[in-house]
Amino acid sequence: MGYFYALYKAFDYGGKRKLSKQIIEGIADYVTIPDGGTGLDVGCGSGALAIVCAKRNPNADVIGIDHWGPEYRNFTKNRCERNVAAEGVSNVRFRKGDVVKLDFPDESFDLVTSNYVYTILWERTNRHSCSKRCVY
């Protein structure tokens, strides 16, 4: 029981993370993916936004991408996968990726979400056009 509780706490927003929960839930309130559609979460970090969007759109798929660099060592693909298992979600998956060089064909997604990543990448060019190219 202790092991699964620890996994759940990696995604849980109790205590000090209440603002994060409000932000993620607030973004997810605007996310509607058509049945059979696919959403992309850019800079997914711990997978929180991708997971919430997947839960709210059970007949769609969500892909979360992140570069998971050393500057954010608490956010890893492994953590995302543990969080998915803890939340019991089956329609979300994660992969390593670069927002500026998205490795998806044009028009692969019905929508793109992001929580903070564009503010971090402000100095990098084409940050929005790279995402737009992948949306229907």
GROMACS .gro file of C-alpha atoms in nm:
model
  136
    1MET     CA    1   0.000   0.000   0.000
    2GLY     CA    2   0.280   0.245   0.087
    3TYR     CA    3   0.439   0.210  -0.258
    4PHE     CA    4   0.120   0.298  -0.446
    5TYR     CA    5   0.046   0.584  -0.208
    6ALA     CA    6   0.393   0.726  -0.281
    7LEU     CA    7   0.327   0.699  -0.655
    8TYR     CA    8  -0.007   0.872  -0.616
    9LYS     CA    9   0.152   1.151  -0.410
   10ALA     CA   10   0.382   1.222  -0.705
   11PHE     CA   11   0.071   1.343  -0.889
   12ASP     CA   12  -0.147   1.453  -0.599
   13TYR     CA   13  -0.210   1.825  -0.553
   14GLY     CA   14  -0.283   1.819  -0.182
   15GLY     CA   15  -0.108   2.058   0.052
   16LYS     CA   16   0.127   2.308  -0.108
   17ARG     CA   17   0.038   2.231  -0.472
   18LYS     CA   18  -0.317   2.369  -0.469
   19LEU     CA   19  -0.233   2.653  -0.708
   20SER     CA   20  -0.088   2.403  -0.955
   21LYS     CA   21  -0.410   2.206  -0.938
   22GLN     CA   22  -0.616   2.518  -1.008
   23ILE     CA   23  -0.400   2.606  -1.308
   24ILE     CA   24  -0.405   2.257  -1.458
   25GLU     CA   25  -0.775   2.202  -1.394
   26GLY     CA   26  -0.845   2.549  -1.536
   27ILE     CA   27  -0.658   2.473  -1.857
   28ALA     CA   28  -0.822   2.131  -1.886
   29ASP     CA   29  -1.165   2.297  -1.858
   30TYR     CA   30  -1.107   2.430  -2.211
   31VAL     CA   31  -0.982   2.104  -2.361
   32THR     CA   32  -1.228   1.907  -2.568
   33ILE     CA   33  -1.081   1.643  -2.794
   34PRO     CA   34  -1.323   1.477  -3.037
   35ASP     CA   35  -1.390   1.105  -2.996
   36GLY     CA   36  -1.113   0.921  -3.175
   37GLY     CA   37  -0.901   1.238  -3.181
   38THR     CA   38  -0.557   1.309  -3.043
   39GLY     CA   39  -0.423   1.590  -2.827
   40LEU     CA   40  -0.061   1.692  -2.774
   41ASP     CA   41   0.069   1.831  -2.445
   42VAL     CA   42   0.394   2.019  -2.511
   43GLY     CA   43   0.641   2.035  -2.223
   44CYS     CA   44   0.443   1.787  -2.016
   45GLY     CA   45   0.682   1.775  -1.717
   46SER     CA   46   0.522   1.532  -1.469
   47GLY     CA   47   0.235   1.457  -1.705
   48ALA     CA   48  -0.026   1.628  -1.488
   49LEU     CA   49  -0.200   1.828  -1.762
   50ALA     CA   50  -0.186   1.542  -2.013
   51ILE     CA   51  -0.335   1.305  -1.756
   52VAL     CA   52  -0.619   1.540  -1.660
   53CYS     CA   53  -0.698   1.603  -2.028
   54ALA     CA   54  -0.696   1.228  -2.097
   55LYS     CA   55  -0.930   1.164  -1.804
   56ARG     CA   56  -1.172   1.429  -1.928
   57ASN     CA   57  -1.157   1.298  -2.286
   58PRO     CA   58  -1.173   0.919  -2.239
   59ASN     CA   59  -1.250   0.847  -2.606
   60ALA     CA   60  -0.945   1.036  -2.732
   61ASP     CA   61  -0.569   0.989  -2.701
   62VAL     CA   62  -0.323   1.233  -2.548
   63ILE     CA   63   0.051   1.240  -2.612
   64GLY     CA   64   0.278   1.431  -2.377
   65ILE     CA   65   0.624   1.537  -2.491
   66ASP     CA   66   0.910   1.690  -2.297
   67HIS     CA   67   1.287   1.703  -2.325
   68TRP     CA   68   1.316   1.612  -1.952
   69GLY     CA   69   1.653   1.779  -1.912
   70PRO     CA   70   1.872   1.791  -1.601
   71GLU     CA   71   1.736   2.133  -1.504
   72TYR     CA   72   1.406   1.963  -1.414
   73ARG     CA   73   1.528   1.640  -1.257
   74ASN     CA   74   1.200   1.578  -1.075
   75PHE     CA   75   1.021   1.553  -1.410
   76THR     CA   76   1.100   1.241  -1.613
   77LYS     CA   77   0.925   1.008  -1.854
   78ASN     CA   78   0.936   0.744  -1.581
   79ARG     CA   79   0.757   0.980  -1.341
   80CYS     CA   80   0.489   1.047  -1.606
   81GLU     CA   81   0.435   0.675  -1.653
   82ARG     CA   82   0.413   0.618  -1.276
   83ASN     CA   83   0.159   0.900  -1.251
   84VAL     CA   84  -0.049   0.748  -1.531
   85ALA     CA   85  -0.047   0.413  -1.352
   86ALA     CA   86  -0.142   0.577  -1.022
   87GLU     CA   87  -0.431   0.760  -1.188
   88GLY     CA   88  -0.548   0.453  -1.380
   89VAL     CA   89  -0.551   0.629  -1.718
   90SER     CA   90  -0.495   0.426  -2.035
   91ASN     CA   91  -0.536   0.684  -2.314
   92VAL     CA   92  -0.220   0.887  -2.257
   93ARG     CA   93   0.142   0.815  -2.346
   94PHE     CA   94   0.467   1.008  -2.323
   95ARG     CA   95   0.776   1.051  -2.535
   96LYS     CA   96   1.086   1.262  -2.543
   97GLY     CA   97   1.052   1.555  -2.781
   98ASP     CA   98   1.147   1.912  -2.867
   99VAL     CA   99   0.877   2.178  -2.903
  100VAL     CA  100   1.078   2.361  -3.166
  101LYS     CA  101   1.138   2.045  -3.372
  102LEU     CA  102   0.821   1.843  -3.326
  103ASP     CA  103   0.865   1.494  -3.465
  104PHE     CA  104   0.510   1.455  -3.595
  105PRO     CA  105   0.360   1.495  -3.942
  106ASP     CA  106   0.157   1.805  -4.019
  107GLU     CA  107  -0.202   1.794  -3.893
  108SER     CA  108  -0.139   1.505  -3.651
  109PHE     CA  109  -0.339   1.653  -3.362
  110ASP     CA  110  -0.679   1.800  -3.291
  111LEU     CA  111  -0.533   2.039  -3.034
  112VAL     CA  112  -0.215   2.131  -2.850
  113THR     CA  113  -0.194   2.218  -2.481
  114SER     CA  114   0.093   2.357  -2.280
  115ASN     CA  115   0.144   2.466  -1.924
  116TYR     CA  116   0.427   2.722  -1.894
  117VAL     CA  117   0.657   2.588  -2.165
  118TYR     CA  118   0.609   2.878  -2.407
  119THR     CA  119   0.711   3.130  -2.143
  120ILE     CA  120   1.029   2.931  -2.079
  121LEU     CA  121   1.102   2.916  -2.454
  122TRP     CA  122   1.029   3.284  -2.517
  123GLU     CA  123   1.368   3.349  -2.676
  124ARG     CA  124   1.342   3.050  -2.912
  125THR     CA  125   1.188   3.131  -3.249
  126ASN     CA  126   0.885   2.969  -3.410
  127ARG     CA  127   0.757   2.827  -3.083
  128HIS     CA  128   0.392   2.866  -3.182
  129SER     CA  129   0.427   2.790  -3.551
  130CYS     CA  130   0.587   2.455  -3.471
  131SER     CA  131   0.282   2.355  -3.268
  132LYS     CA  132   0.031   2.503  -3.515
  133ARG     CA  133   0.175   2.298  -3.797
  134CYS     CA  134   0.077   1.975  -3.618
  135VAL     CA  135  -0.285   2.075  -3.553
  136TYR     CA  136  -0.570   2.007  -3.797
   0.00000   0.00000   0.00000
